[in-house]
PDB file of C-alpha atoms in Angstrom:
ATOM      1  CA  MET A   1     -47.689  14.434 -53.335  1.00 76.00           C
ATOM      2  CA  SER A   2     -49.757  13.552 -50.747  1.00 84.00           C
ATOM      3  CA  ASN A   3     -48.839  13.735 -46.695  1.00 88.00           C
ATOM      4  CA  SER A   4     -49.985   9.717 -46.413  1.00 90.00           C
ATOM      5  CA  GLU A   5     -47.543   8.664 -49.950  1.00 87.00           C
ATOM      6  CA  LEU A   6     -44.671  10.454 -47.712  1.00 87.00           C
ATOM      7  CA  VAL A   7     -45.427   8.331 -44.376  1.00 91.00           C
ATOM      8  CA  CYS A   8     -45.444   5.277 -47.007  1.00 90.00           C
ATOM      9  CA  LEU A   9     -41.990   6.397 -49.023  1.00 89.00           C
ATOM     10  CA  ALA A  10     -40.960   6.919 -45.109  1.00 91.00           C
ATOM     11  CA  VAL A  11     -41.743   3.564 -43.844  1.00 95.00           C
ATOM     12  CA  ALA A  12     -40.623   1.564 -46.770  1.00 93.00           C
ATOM     13  CA  GLN A  13     -37.287   2.892 -46.762  1.00 94.00           C
ATOM     14  CA  ALA A  14     -37.047   2.882 -43.407  1.00 96.00           C
ATOM     15  CA  LEU A  15     -37.826  -1.476 -43.994  1.00 97.00           C
ATOM     16  CA  LEU A  16     -35.772  -2.374 -46.530  1.00 95.00           C
ATOM     17  CA  GLY A  17     -32.731  -0.571 -44.731  1.00 97.00           C
ATOM     18  CA  PHE A  18     -31.864   2.711 -47.062  1.00 94.00           C
ATOM     19  CA  THR A  19     -29.863   4.541 -45.267  1.00 92.00           C
ATOM     20  CA  SER A  20     -28.465   6.869 -48.691  1.00 90.00           C
ATOM     21  CA  GLU A  21     -31.161   9.466 -49.506  1.00 87.00           C
ATOM     22  CA  ALA A  22     -29.678   9.260 -52.742  1.00 87.00           C
ATOM     23  CA  ARG A  23     -29.749   5.174 -53.311  1.00 91.00           C
ATOM     24  CA  TRP A  24     -33.204   5.617 -51.845  1.00 90.00           C
ATOM     25  CA  LEU A  25     -34.568   7.901 -54.055  1.00 88.00           C
ATOM     26  CA  ARG A  26     -32.922   6.157 -57.173  1.00 89.00           C
ATOM     27  CA  PHE A  27     -34.619   2.655 -56.055  1.00 92.00           C
ATOM     28  CA  ALA A  28     -37.385   4.536 -55.338  1.00 90.00           C
ATOM     29  CA  ARG A  29     -38.114   5.929 -58.834  1.00 88.00           C
ATOM     30  CA  THR A  30     -37.216   2.135 -61.131  1.00 90.00           C
ATOM     31  CA  THR A  31     -39.278   0.313 -58.550  1.00 91.00           C
ATOM     32  CA  LEU A  32     -42.211   2.297 -57.255  1.00 87.00           C
ATOM     33  CA  SER A  33     -42.565   5.041 -59.847  1.00 85.00           C
ATOM     34  CA  PRO A  34     -46.341   3.306 -60.673  1.00 88.00           C
ATOM     35  CA  MET A  35     -47.569   3.538 -57.309  1.00 87.00           C
ATOM     36  CA  PHE A  36     -46.104   7.260 -57.087  1.00 83.00           C
ATOM     37  CA  PRO A  37     -45.278   8.793 -60.399  1.00 82.00           C
ATOM     38  CA  TYR A  38     -44.979  12.318 -58.604  1.00 83.00           C
ATOM     39  CA  LEU A  39     -41.514  11.572 -56.303  1.00 79.00           C
ATOM     40  CA  PRO A  40     -38.941  14.665 -56.005  1.00 74.00           C
ATOM     41  CA  HIS A  41     -35.450  14.110 -58.556  1.00 71.00           C
ATOM     42  CA  VAL A  42     -33.196  15.339 -55.907  1.00 63.00           C
ATOM     43  CA  LEU A  43     -33.435  16.631 -52.987  1.00 59.00           C
ATOM     44  CA  GLU A  44     -35.065  19.755 -51.452  1.00 58.00           C
ATOM     45  CA  ASP A  45     -32.852  21.512 -48.937  1.00 52.00           C
ATOM     46  CA  PRO A  46     -36.117  21.730 -45.706  1.00 54.00           C
ATOM     47  CA  CYS A  47     -34.769  25.307 -45.085  1.00 51.00           C
TER      48      CYS A  47
END
């Protein structure tokens, strides 16, 4: 996934008011998967 795709997803999450990462990823996978085929299935620990 490119940096620009990550930025687009972060902006969409904020504009749509998703505060839960799990709910956002569920929504994004079901709704946006044709545009973003490489969405993560689980959150990765950034450490």
